[in-house]
Amino acid sequence: MKIEVRGLDAYFRSTHALRSVSLGVPANTVLAIIGPSGCGKSTFVRCINRMHELVPGARQTGQIFVDGKDLHARGVDPVDLRRRVGMVFQRPNPFPTMSIYDNVVAGLRLNGIGGDHAELVEKSLRQAALWDEVKDRLHTSALSLSGGQQQRLCIARALAIGPEVMLMDEPASALDPIATAKIEELIRELRQQLTIVIVTHNMQQAARVSDHTAFFYMGELIEHGETEQIFTNPREPRTEDYVTGKFG
Amino acid sequence: MGEVAARHAEPSGGRSSRTNLPDRAWAVSLTVFGAAVLVVAGVIVGALWFVAAPAVKTLGLWNFVGSRQWDVTRDLYGALPFIYGTLVTSAVALIIALPVSVGLAVFLTEMAPARLRVVVSFPISLLAGIPSVVYGLWGLFVLVPLLRKPIEPWLARTHFPLFSGAPIGLGYLAAGVILAIMILPTITTISIEVLRTVPGSLREAALALGATRWEAIRIAVLPYSRAGIVGATILGLGRALGETMAVTMVIGNSPTISASLFAPGYSLPAVIANEFAEASGSLQTGALAALGLILFAVTLLLNVIARLLVRVSQKGPARVAA
Ligand SMILES: Nc1ncnc2c1ncn2[C@@H]1O[C@H](COP(=O)(O)OP(=O)(O)OP(=O)(O)O)[C@@H](O)[C@H]1O
Ligand SMILES: [Mg+2]
């Protein structure tokens, strides 16, 4: 297992956002997280790169292992962890004071890798299906991009540091069908090299890109299994209701 | 009144601005008020100019601005020592206050627990309200003796030309330090407000890329706040340039120019305040009014330069918005 979660509980002050969640993600697979709004999907992925604990008043108990190593073991530096476990946030958050180019290389510069990154920038932007739209204005402000373009820029920025695990929180929520298809293609392609956890509200998307699917409801992991099984033959009635669109 | 106008304007949703009376009334009254401010500024400059012009004409503009002699008994009026003193003390104040204020603001917003921020930032904002004569007294009784005894002799050992000569305490350094303390609350308080507007998602973006806390501040928080911090600095600088009482109490009031910060000097507002009441003759009165105009010009010029600096270095939100 690349990622192993055991008995994870997460809180925001008095809100109990995740209740004893346990699941594993094998290396080079894609896990889709589905569930109604507010069920704890974002909280779950934010625990995996230790972003959750940065929220004032947030707490968590239980264990998460990446490559068999407990994230909260002594000597695990969250800064190192986040370089290996990349993240695309639910809302696009490019650096507004930087150009498109500088956004993509921001992570590399942090890691002290200087020099000319033109090739890597092109590769990352191509992977994120943004290259053709921005190749002539790489040095203009990232804020000059549309919302969907900004989201793809954030994907490129996360890819550029070459993570082992990629957490994607609704990466296609602001994208048109063509860009969405490209991102889904990217996810299938990336699976060769890395392990992906993707949050999505789009059932078809989950079915298309993931190997496993986890259904969350009110902070609980209701069902987790092969994607095919979850969508065709769910064990839990609540899962069935959700994937068939009866609620949520 | 603005709210009323806006509320009227919205539901009617008037496409044509001609029919939208409240909006128009609002725009017109704002324009009038804006123009009034300019008129008042113009009247002040005009009045000063009226008093100053004959004296400047007699003395000769360049002779007045460029001369370092100010001797009322010999009718010698040169503005340079005061311009120099104002610029030097304000520069010293900024060099001390800017890093401390921004550092403090960053610490309080980014690192300290929320409770500490409240506990510390409230008294800091109170400092901004202390009358300047109190700062001056504190300078005379506490700062100047401290400078005279351990600090200036100790600085002198660096053999840096700025720190040379007799450590008398009164002088540019004392005035600069007092000004730094006076503008520190302004810059800190505004910088805190500016830093608090930085969206949390930007910090998270940096942290998720493997930034340390400090790196997130450097690549995400500070660039986003730069324009606001420069604005805070301009306000602080404005106060330093115009400060009269505290400066005159500790600068030594000597119309001379010295390279050493230990030496006594004078500043534009200080000399105007000290000499205007007893000015003998229209030449001295005119020269003092001209110093007032110079102070006005210096303040304006530094403001414009600072704004241009932001404009030039700005790649961020402001430029996109503009
Ligand atoms: N910063 C926060 N402070 C307090 N409560 C929070 C915070 N963020 C999330 N919560 C709460 O935690 C619960 C889980 O939120 P989370 O963001 O994980 O939901 P989600 O499944 O990602 O929803 P969505 O599909 O709308 O993005 C919700 O009840 C939410 O109100
Ligand atoms: Mg979410």
Coordinates of C-alpha atoms and ligand atoms in Angstrom, one line a residue:
Chain A
M1 CA 0.0 0.0 0.0
K2 CA 1.3 3.4 -0.9
I3 CA -1.1 5.1 1.5
E4 CA -2.7 3.4 4.5
V5 CA -5.2 5.2 6.7
R6 CA -6.1 3.6 10.0
G7 CA -8.9 4.9 12.3
L8 CA -8.7 8.5 11.2
D9 CA -10.8 11.0 13.0
A10 CA -10.7 14.7 12.1
Y11 CA -12.2 17.7 13.8
F12 CA -12.7 21.4 13.3
R13 CA -13.1 22.7 16.8
S14 CA -16.5 21.1 17.6
T15 CA -17.3 19.7 14.1
H16 CA -16.5 16.0 13.8
A17 CA -15.6 16.0 10.1
L18 CA -14.2 12.4 9.8
R19 CA -15.2 9.4 11.8
S20 CA -12.8 6.5 12.1
V21 CA -11.9 6.2 8.5
S22 CA -9.7 3.3 7.4
L23 CA -8.6 2.5 3.9
G24 CA -5.6 1.8 1.7
V25 CA -4.4 3.0 -1.7
P26 CA -2.1 0.7 -3.6
A27 CA 0.8 2.3 -5.5
N28 CA 0.1 3.4 -9.1
T29 CA -3.7 3.3 -8.7
V30 CA -6.3 6.0 -8.7
L31 CA -8.7 6.3 -5.8
A32 CA -11.9 8.3 -6.3
I33 CA -13.6 9.9 -3.3
I34 CA -17.3 10.6 -3.8
G35 CA -20.1 11.7 -1.5
P36 CA -22.4 14.6 -0.9
S37 CA -21.2 18.1 -0.1
G38 CA -19.9 18.5 3.4
C39 CA -19.3 14.8 4.0
G40 CA -15.5 15.3 4.6
K41 CA -13.9 14.6 1.3
S42 CA -11.7 17.6 1.3
T43 CA -10.8 17.1 4.9
F44 CA -9.8 13.5 4.1
V45 CA -7.4 14.4 1.4
R46 CA -6.0 17.3 3.4
C47 CA -5.1 14.9 6.2
I48 CA -2.9 13.0 3.8
N49 CA -0.4 15.9 3.2
R50 CA -0.9 17.3 6.7
M51 CA -2.6 20.4 5.5
H52 CA -5.5 19.7 7.9
E53 CA -3.5 20.4 11.0
L54 CA -2.7 23.9 9.8
V55 CA -6.3 25.1 10.2
P56 CA -6.7 26.9 13.5
G57 CA -8.6 24.6 15.9
A58 CA -8.3 21.5 13.7
R59 CA -7.3 18.2 15.3
Q60 CA -7.0 14.6 14.2
T61 CA -6.5 11.2 15.7
G62 CA -5.6 7.9 14.1
Q63 CA -2.7 7.1 11.8
I64 CA -1.8 7.6 8.2
F65 CA 1.1 5.8 6.6
V66 CA 2.8 6.8 3.3
D67 CA 5.2 4.1 2.1
G68 CA 4.7 2.4 5.5
K69 CA 5.9 5.4 7.4
D70 CA 3.6 7.1 9.9
L71 CA 3.1 10.7 8.9
H72 CA 3.1 11.8 12.6
A73 CA 6.1 9.7 13.6
R74 CA 8.9 11.7 15.1
G75 CA 11.4 12.9 12.5
V76 CA 8.8 13.2 9.7
D77 CA 9.0 16.7 8.4
P78 CA 5.7 18.0 7.0
V79 CA 7.6 20.2 4.5
D80 CA 9.4 17.1 3.1
L81 CA 6.2 15.2 3.0
R82 CA 4.4 17.9 1.0
R83 CA 7.2 17.8 -1.6
R84 CA 6.4 14.2 -2.2
V85 CA 2.6 14.4 -1.8
G86 CA 1.4 17.1 -4.2
M87 CA -2.0 18.7 -4.0
V88 CA -4.5 20.5 -6.2
F89 CA -7.0 22.5 -4.2
Q90 CA -10.7 22.6 -4.7
R91 CA -10.5 26.3 -5.5
P92 CA -7.8 27.5 -7.9
N93 CA -5.1 29.4 -6.0
P94 CA -2.3 30.5 -8.3
F95 CA 0.1 33.1 -6.9
P96 CA -1.4 36.3 -8.1
T97 CA 1.9 38.3 -8.0
M98 CA 3.7 35.8 -10.2
S99 CA 3.7 35.2 -13.9
I100 CA 2.3 31.9 -15.3
Y101 CA 5.9 30.7 -15.8
D102 CA 6.9 31.6 -12.2
N103 CA 3.9 29.8 -10.9
V104 CA 4.8 26.6 -12.5
V105 CA 8.4 26.8 -11.2
A106 CA 7.5 28.1 -7.8
G107 CA 7.9 24.6 -6.2
L108 CA 11.2 24.0 -7.9
R109 CA 12.6 27.3 -6.7
L110 CA 11.5 26.5 -3.2
N111 CA 13.5 23.3 -3.5
G112 CA 16.5 25.3 -4.5
I113 CA 16.5 24.0 -8.1
G114 CA 17.5 27.1 -10.0
G115 CA 18.3 27.5 -13.7
D116 CA 16.3 27.4 -16.8
H117 CA 13.1 25.3 -16.5
A118 CA 11.7 26.1 -19.9
E119 CA 11.4 22.4 -20.9
L120 CA 9.8 21.4 -17.6
V121 CA 7.4 24.3 -17.7
E122 CA 6.3 23.3 -21.2
K123 CA 5.9 19.6 -20.2
S124 CA 3.9 20.4 -17.1
L125 CA 1.6 22.9 -18.9
R126 CA 1.1 20.4 -21.7
Q127 CA 0.2 17.7 -19.2
A128 CA -2.3 20.1 -17.6
A129 CA -3.8 20.8 -21.1
L130 CA -3.0 24.5 -20.8
W131 CA 0.1 24.9 -23.0
D132 CA -1.5 25.9 -26.2
E133 CA -3.6 28.6 -24.5
V134 CA -0.7 30.3 -22.7
K135 CA 2.5 29.5 -24.6
D136 CA 2.6 33.0 -26.0
R137 CA 2.1 34.8 -22.7
L138 CA 4.1 32.8 -20.2
H139 CA 5.3 35.9 -18.5
T140 CA 2.0 37.6 -17.9
S141 CA 0.3 37.6 -14.6
A142 CA -1.4 34.3 -13.5
L143 CA -4.5 36.4 -12.7
S144 CA -5.0 37.1 -16.4
L145 CA -6.2 33.5 -16.7
S146 CA -9.8 32.4 -16.5
G147 CA -10.9 30.3 -13.5
G148 CA -10.6 27.0 -15.4
Q149 CA -7.2 28.0 -16.8
Q150 CA -6.1 28.9 -13.3
Q151 CA -7.2 25.5 -12.1
R152 CA -5.1 23.8 -14.8
L153 CA -2.2 26.1 -13.9
C154 CA -2.4 24.8 -10.4
I155 CA -2.3 21.3 -11.7
A156 CA 0.8 22.1 -13.7
R157 CA 2.4 23.7 -10.7
A158 CA 1.8 20.6 -8.6
L159 CA 3.1 18.3 -11.3
A160 CA 6.3 20.3 -11.8
I161 CA 7.8 19.2 -8.6
G162 CA 7.4 15.6 -9.5
P163 CA 5.4 14.2 -6.6
E164 CA 4.9 10.5 -5.8
V165 CA 1.4 11.0 -4.7
M166 CA -1.1 13.5 -6.1
L167 CA -4.1 14.7 -4.2
M168 CA -6.7 16.3 -6.4
D169 CA -9.7 18.0 -4.9
E170 CA -12.3 18.4 -7.6
P171 CA -9.7 19.3 -10.2
A172 CA -12.2 19.5 -13.0
S173 CA -15.0 21.3 -11.3
A174 CA -14.4 24.5 -13.2
L175 CA -13.5 23.0 -16.6
D176 CA -15.3 22.6 -19.8
P177 CA -15.8 19.1 -21.3
I178 CA -12.7 19.2 -23.5
A179 CA -10.4 20.3 -20.7
T180 CA -12.0 17.8 -18.4
A181 CA -11.3 15.0 -20.9
K182 CA -7.7 16.1 -21.1
I183 CA -7.3 16.1 -17.3
E184 CA -8.9 12.6 -17.1
E185 CA -6.5 11.5 -19.8
L186 CA -3.7 13.0 -17.7
I187 CA -4.8 11.1 -14.6
R188 CA -4.8 7.8 -16.5
E189 CA -1.3 8.6 -17.8
L190 CA 0.1 9.7 -14.5
R191 CA -1.0 6.5 -12.9
Q192 CA 2.1 4.9 -14.5
Q193 CA 4.3 6.9 -12.2
L194 CA 2.3 8.0 -9.2
T195 CA -0.6 7.3 -6.9
I196 CA -3.6 9.5 -7.2
V197 CA -6.5 10.4 -4.9
I198 CA -9.2 12.4 -6.6
V199 CA -12.3 14.0 -5.1
T200 CA -15.1 14.3 -7.6
H201 CA -18.8 15.1 -7.7
N202 CA -19.0 13.6 -11.1
M203 CA -19.9 9.9 -11.0
Q204 CA -19.0 9.3 -14.7
Q205 CA -15.7 10.8 -14.0
A206 CA -15.1 8.6 -11.0
A207 CA -16.0 5.6 -13.1
R208 CA -13.8 6.6 -16.0
V209 CA -10.6 7.4 -14.1
S210 CA -10.4 5.4 -10.9
D211 CA -9.4 1.9 -9.9
H212 CA -11.1 2.2 -6.5
T213 CA -13.8 4.3 -5.2
A214 CA -14.6 5.4 -1.6
F215 CA -18.1 6.7 -0.7
F216 CA -18.2 9.1 2.2
Y217 CA -21.3 10.2 4.0
M218 CA -21.5 12.5 7.0
G219 CA -17.9 12.0 7.8
E220 CA -18.0 8.2 7.6
L221 CA -16.5 5.9 5.0
I222 CA -19.6 4.0 4.0
E223 CA -18.2 1.8 1.3
H224 CA -14.8 1.3 -0.4
G225 CA -14.0 -1.1 -3.2
E226 CA -13.2 -1.6 -6.8
T227 CA -14.8 1.2 -8.8
E228 CA -16.7 -1.3 -11.0
Q229 CA -18.2 -3.0 -8.0
I230 CA -19.2 0.3 -6.3
F231 CA -21.0 1.5 -9.4
T232 CA -22.6 -1.8 -10.6
N233 CA -23.1 -3.8 -7.5
P234 CA -22.8 -1.7 -4.3
R235 CA -23.2 -3.5 -1.0
E236 CA -24.6 -0.6 0.9
P237 CA -28.0 0.8 0.1
R238 CA -26.8 4.3 0.8
T239 CA -24.1 3.9 -1.8
E240 CA -26.6 2.7 -4.3
D241 CA -28.9 5.6 -3.6
Y242 CA -26.0 8.0 -4.1
V243 CA -24.5 6.6 -7.2
T244 CA -27.9 6.3 -8.9
G245 CA -28.6 9.8 -8.0
K246 CA -31.4 9.3 -5.5
F247 CA -29.8 11.8 -3.1
G248 CA -26.8 14.0 -2.7
Chain B
M1 CA -26.1 59.0 1.7
G2 CA -24.0 56.7 -0.5
E3 CA -25.9 53.7 0.7
V4 CA -29.2 55.3 0.1
A5 CA -28.1 56.1 -3.4
A6 CA -26.8 52.6 -4.1
R7 CA -30.0 51.1 -2.8
H8 CA -32.1 53.3 -5.0
A9 CA -29.9 52.6 -7.9
E10 CA -29.9 48.8 -7.8
P11 CA -33.4 47.7 -8.2
S12 CA -34.2 50.3 -10.8
G13 CA -31.2 49.0 -12.6
G14 CA -31.2 52.0 -14.9
R15 CA -29.2 51.3 -17.9
S16 CA -28.9 55.0 -18.9
S17 CA -27.0 57.1 -16.4
R18 CA -29.1 60.1 -17.4
T19 CA -32.2 58.9 -15.8
N20 CA -30.4 57.6 -12.7
L21 CA -30.7 60.7 -10.5
P22 CA -29.3 59.4 -7.2
D23 CA -26.2 58.0 -8.9
R24 CA -25.6 61.2 -10.7
A25 CA -26.1 63.4 -7.6
W26 CA -23.7 61.2 -5.7
A27 CA -21.1 61.4 -8.4
V28 CA -21.4 65.1 -8.7
S29 CA -21.2 65.7 -4.9
L30 CA -18.1 63.5 -4.7
T31 CA -16.5 65.4 -7.6
V32 CA -17.2 68.7 -5.8
F33 CA -15.7 67.4 -2.5
G34 CA -12.7 66.1 -4.3
A35 CA -12.2 69.5 -6.1
A36 CA -12.7 71.3 -2.8
V37 CA -9.7 69.4 -1.3
L38 CA -7.6 70.4 -4.2
V39 CA -8.7 74.0 -3.9
V40 CA -7.9 74.1 -0.1
A41 CA -4.4 72.7 -0.9
G42 CA -4.0 75.3 -3.6
V43 CA -5.1 78.1 -1.3
I44 CA -2.5 77.1 1.3
V45 CA 0.3 76.9 -1.3
G46 CA -0.9 80.2 -2.7
A47 CA -0.9 82.0 0.7
L48 CA 2.6 80.7 1.5
W49 CA 3.8 81.7 -1.9
F50 CA 2.4 85.2 -1.5
V51 CA 4.5 85.6 1.7
A52 CA 7.6 83.7 0.4
A53 CA 7.9 85.1 -3.1
P54 CA 9.4 88.6 -2.3
A55 CA 12.0 87.0 0.0
V56 CA 12.9 84.3 -2.4
K57 CA 13.3 86.9 -5.1
T58 CA 15.6 89.1 -3.0
L59 CA 17.7 86.1 -2.0
G60 CA 17.6 84.4 -5.3
L61 CA 16.0 80.9 -5.6
W62 CA 19.2 78.9 -6.0
N63 CA 21.1 80.9 -3.5
F64 CA 18.2 80.2 -1.0
V65 CA 17.8 76.5 -1.7
G66 CA 21.5 75.8 -2.2
S67 CA 23.1 77.8 0.6
R68 CA 24.1 76.2 3.9
Q69 CA 24.3 79.4 5.8
W70 CA 21.3 80.5 8.0
D71 CA 22.2 83.4 10.1
V72 CA 19.5 85.8 11.0
T73 CA 21.8 88.5 12.4
R74 CA 23.6 88.7 9.1
D75 CA 20.4 88.3 7.0
L76 CA 21.8 85.0 5.5
Y77 CA 19.0 82.6 4.7
G78 CA 20.0 79.2 3.3
A79 CA 17.5 76.3 3.3
L80 CA 20.0 73.4 2.9
P81 CA 20.7 72.5 6.5
F82 CA 16.9 72.1 7.2
I83 CA 16.3 70.1 4.1
Y84 CA 19.3 67.9 4.9
G85 CA 18.2 67.5 8.6
T86 CA 14.6 66.6 7.6
L87 CA 15.7 64.0 5.0
V88 CA 18.4 62.5 7.2
T89 CA 16.3 62.1 10.3
S90 CA 13.4 60.7 8.2
A91 CA 15.8 58.3 6.5
V92 CA 17.1 57.1 9.9
A93 CA 13.6 56.7 11.1
L94 CA 12.6 54.6 8.2
I95 CA 15.7 52.5 8.2
I96 CA 15.0 51.6 11.8
A97 CA 11.2 51.5 11.8
L98 CA 10.5 49.7 8.5
P99 CA 12.1 46.4 9.3
V100 CA 11.0 46.4 12.9
S101 CA 7.4 47.2 12.0
V102 CA 7.1 44.7 9.1
G103 CA 8.9 42.1 11.1
L104 CA 6.5 42.7 14.1
A105 CA 3.5 42.6 11.8
V106 CA 4.6 39.4 10.1
F107 CA 5.3 37.8 13.5
L108 CA 2.0 38.8 15.0
T109 CA -0.1 37.8 12.0
E110 CA 1.7 34.7 10.7
M111 CA 3.4 33.2 13.7
A112 CA 2.1 34.3 17.0
P113 CA -1.1 32.7 18.4
A114 CA -4.2 34.8 17.8
R115 CA -4.4 35.8 21.5
L116 CA -0.9 37.2 21.6
R117 CA -1.7 39.3 18.5
V118 CA -4.6 41.0 20.3
V119 CA -2.6 41.5 23.5
V120 CA 0.3 43.0 21.6
S121 CA -1.3 44.9 18.8
F122 CA -3.7 46.9 21.0
P123 CA -1.0 48.7 23.0
I124 CA 0.9 49.3 19.8
S125 CA -2.0 51.1 18.3
L126 CA -2.4 53.1 21.5
L127 CA 1.2 54.3 21.0
A128 CA 0.1 56.1 17.9
G129 CA -2.0 58.4 19.9
I130 CA 0.6 59.7 22.3
P131 CA 1.2 63.4 21.8
S132 CA 4.6 64.2 20.2
V133 CA 5.7 66.5 23.1
V134 CA 5.6 63.4 25.3
Y135 CA 7.8 61.6 22.9
G136 CA 10.1 64.6 23.0
L137 CA 10.3 64.6 26.8
W138 CA 11.0 60.9 26.8
G139 CA 13.7 61.6 24.2
L140 CA 15.3 64.2 26.4
F141 CA 15.2 62.3 29.7
V142 CA 15.8 58.8 28.5
L143 CA 17.0 58.5 25.0
V144 CA 19.5 61.3 24.8
P145 CA 21.4 60.2 28.0
L146 CA 21.4 56.7 26.7
L147 CA 22.9 57.7 23.4
R148 CA 25.4 59.9 25.1
K149 CA 26.7 57.2 27.4
P150 CA 26.7 53.7 26.1
I151 CA 25.3 53.8 22.6
E152 CA 27.2 56.5 20.7
P153 CA 30.6 55.7 22.1
W154 CA 29.9 52.1 21.2
L155 CA 28.8 52.9 17.7
A156 CA 31.9 55.2 17.3
R157 CA 34.1 52.1 17.7
T158 CA 32.9 50.8 14.3
H159 CA 34.9 53.7 12.8
F160 CA 32.0 54.2 10.3
P161 CA 32.0 57.9 9.1
L162 CA 28.3 58.2 10.0
F163 CA 29.3 57.5 13.6
S164 CA 32.0 60.0 14.4
G165 CA 32.6 63.1 16.5
A166 CA 31.6 64.0 20.0
P167 CA 28.8 61.8 21.5
I168 CA 26.7 64.6 22.8
G169 CA 23.4 62.7 22.4
L170 CA 21.4 65.6 20.9
G171 CA 21.4 65.4 17.1
Y172 CA 20.3 63.6 14.0
L173 CA 20.5 60.2 15.5
A174 CA 18.4 61.1 18.5
A175 CA 15.8 62.7 16.3
G176 CA 15.8 59.7 13.9
V177 CA 15.3 57.3 16.7
I178 CA 12.5 59.2 18.2
L179 CA 10.8 59.5 14.8
A180 CA 11.3 55.7 14.3
I181 CA 9.5 55.1 17.6
M182 CA 6.7 57.5 16.6
I183 CA 6.1 56.0 13.2
L184 CA 6.5 52.4 14.2
P185 CA 2.9 52.0 15.5
T186 CA 1.5 53.5 12.3
I187 CA 3.4 51.2 10.0
T188 CA 2.9 48.1 12.2
T189 CA -0.8 48.6 12.7
I190 CA -1.5 49.2 9.0
S191 CA 0.8 46.3 8.0
I192 CA -1.1 44.0 10.3
E193 CA -4.3 44.9 8.6
V194 CA -2.8 44.5 5.2
L195 CA -1.3 41.1 6.1
R196 CA -4.7 39.9 7.4
T197 CA -6.2 40.4 4.0
V198 CA -3.9 37.9 2.4
P199 CA -6.1 34.9 1.5
G200 CA -5.4 31.8 3.4
S201 CA -5.5 29.8 0.2
L202 CA -2.3 31.5 -0.9
R203 CA -0.5 30.4 2.2
E204 CA -1.8 26.9 1.6
A205 CA -0.7 27.0 -2.0
A206 CA 2.9 27.7 -0.9
L207 CA 2.8 25.2 2.0
A208 CA 1.4 22.4 -0.2
L209 CA 4.4 22.9 -2.6
G210 CA 6.7 22.2 0.3
A211 CA 7.4 25.7 1.5
T212 CA 8.4 26.2 5.1
R213 CA 6.4 28.8 7.0
W214 CA 9.0 31.4 6.3
E215 CA 9.1 30.5 2.6
A216 CA 5.4 30.8 2.4
I217 CA 5.6 34.3 3.8
R218 CA 8.3 35.2 1.4
I219 CA 6.8 33.9 -1.8
A220 CA 3.1 34.3 -1.1
V221 CA 2.3 36.6 1.8
L222 CA 4.7 39.5 1.4
P223 CA 4.4 39.9 -2.4
Y224 CA 0.7 40.1 -2.1
S225 CA 0.9 42.7 0.6
R226 CA 3.6 44.8 -0.9
A227 CA 1.5 47.7 -2.1
G228 CA -0.3 47.9 1.2
I229 CA 3.0 47.9 3.2
V230 CA 4.4 50.6 1.0
G231 CA 1.2 52.6 1.6
A232 CA 1.8 52.2 5.4
T233 CA 5.4 53.3 4.9
I234 CA 4.3 56.4 3.1
L235 CA 1.9 57.3 5.9
G236 CA 4.8 56.8 8.4
L237 CA 7.1 58.8 6.3
G238 CA 4.6 61.6 6.1
R239 CA 4.4 61.8 9.8
A240 CA 8.2 61.7 10.1
L241 CA 8.8 64.5 7.6
G242 CA 6.3 66.8 9.3
E243 CA 7.0 66.0 12.9
T244 CA 7.9 69.2 14.7
M245 CA 7.8 69.1 18.5
A246 CA 9.6 65.8 19.2
V247 CA 12.3 66.6 16.7
T248 CA 13.1 70.1 17.8
M249 CA 13.4 68.9 21.4
V250 CA 16.2 66.4 20.6
I251 CA 17.9 67.4 17.3
G252 CA 20.0 70.2 18.8
N253 CA 18.5 73.0 16.7
S254 CA 21.8 73.9 15.0
P255 CA 21.5 75.1 11.3
T256 CA 24.5 73.2 10.2
I257 CA 25.2 70.2 7.9
S258 CA 27.3 67.4 9.3
A259 CA 28.1 63.9 7.9
S260 CA 28.0 62.4 11.3
L261 CA 24.7 61.3 12.8
F262 CA 26.0 62.3 16.2
A263 CA 26.1 66.0 15.3
P264 CA 23.3 68.4 16.1
G265 CA 21.2 69.6 13.2
Y266 CA 17.9 71.2 12.4
S267 CA 14.8 70.3 10.5
L268 CA 12.3 72.2 8.3
P269 CA 9.3 72.1 10.6
A270 CA 11.4 72.7 13.7
V271 CA 12.9 75.9 12.4
I272 CA 9.6 77.3 11.2
A273 CA 8.0 76.6 14.5
N274 CA 10.9 78.1 16.5
E275 CA 11.5 81.2 14.5
F276 CA 8.3 82.3 13.0
A277 CA 6.8 84.0 16.1
E278 CA 9.9 86.1 16.6
A279 CA 10.7 86.7 13.0
S280 CA 12.2 90.1 12.5
G281 CA 11.4 91.6 9.2
S282 CA 9.8 90.4 6.0
L283 CA 12.9 88.7 4.7
Q284 CA 13.1 86.2 7.5
T285 CA 9.3 85.7 7.5
G286 CA 9.4 85.1 3.8
A287 CA 12.3 82.7 4.1
L288 CA 10.5 80.7 6.7
A289 CA 7.3 80.6 4.5
A290 CA 9.5 79.4 1.7
L291 CA 10.8 76.6 3.9
G292 CA 7.2 75.6 4.4
L293 CA 6.8 75.4 0.7
I294 CA 9.9 73.3 0.4
L295 CA 8.6 70.9 3.1
F296 CA 5.3 70.6 1.1
A297 CA 7.3 69.9 -2.0
V298 CA 9.6 67.3 -0.3
T299 CA 6.6 65.5 1.1
L300 CA 4.8 65.5 -2.2
L301 CA 7.9 64.4 -4.1
L302 CA 8.6 61.5 -1.8
N303 CA 5.0 60.4 -2.0
V304 CA 5.1 60.4 -5.8
I305 CA 8.4 58.5 -5.8
A306 CA 7.1 55.9 -3.5
R307 CA 4.0 55.4 -5.5
L308 CA 6.0 55.1 -8.7
L309 CA 8.2 52.5 -7.0
V310 CA 5.1 50.4 -6.3
R311 CA 3.8 50.9 -9.8
V312 CA 7.1 49.8 -11.3
S313 CA 7.7 46.8 -9.1
Q314 CA 4.1 45.7 -9.0
K315 CA 3.2 42.6 -10.9
G316 CA 0.4 41.5 -8.8
P317 CA -3.3 42.2 -8.1
A318 CA -3.0 46.0 -8.3
R319 CA -1.7 46.0 -11.9
V320 CA -4.3 43.6 -13.1
A321 CA -7.0 45.6 -11.4
A322 CA -5.7 48.9 -12.8
Ligands
LIG1 N1 -12.2 25.5 8.1 C1 -13.2 24.8 8.6 N2 -13.7 25.2 9.8 C2 -14.7 24.6 10.4 N3 -15.4 23.6 9.8 C3 -15.0 23.2 8.6 C4 -13.9 23.8 7.9 N4 -13.7 23.2 6.8 C5 -14.7 22.2 6.7 N5 -15.5 22.2 7.8 C6 -16.6 21.3 8.1 O1 -16.1 20.0 8.0 C7 -17.1 19.2 7.3 C8 -16.4 18.5 6.1 O2 -16.0 19.5 5.2 P1 -15.2 19.2 3.8 O3 -14.7 20.4 3.3 O4 -14.3 18.1 4.0 O5 -16.4 18.7 2.9 P2 -16.4 18.2 1.4 O6 -16.9 16.8 1.4 O7 -15.1 18.5 0.8 O8 -17.5 19.1 0.8 P3 -17.6 19.7 -0.7 O9 -18.0 18.6 -1.6 O10 -18.7 20.8 -0.6 O11 -16.3 20.3 -1.0 C9 -18.2 20.1 6.9 O12 -19.3 19.9 7.8 C10 -17.7 21.5 7.0 O13 -18.7 22.3 7.5
MG2 MG -14.4 19.8 -0.6

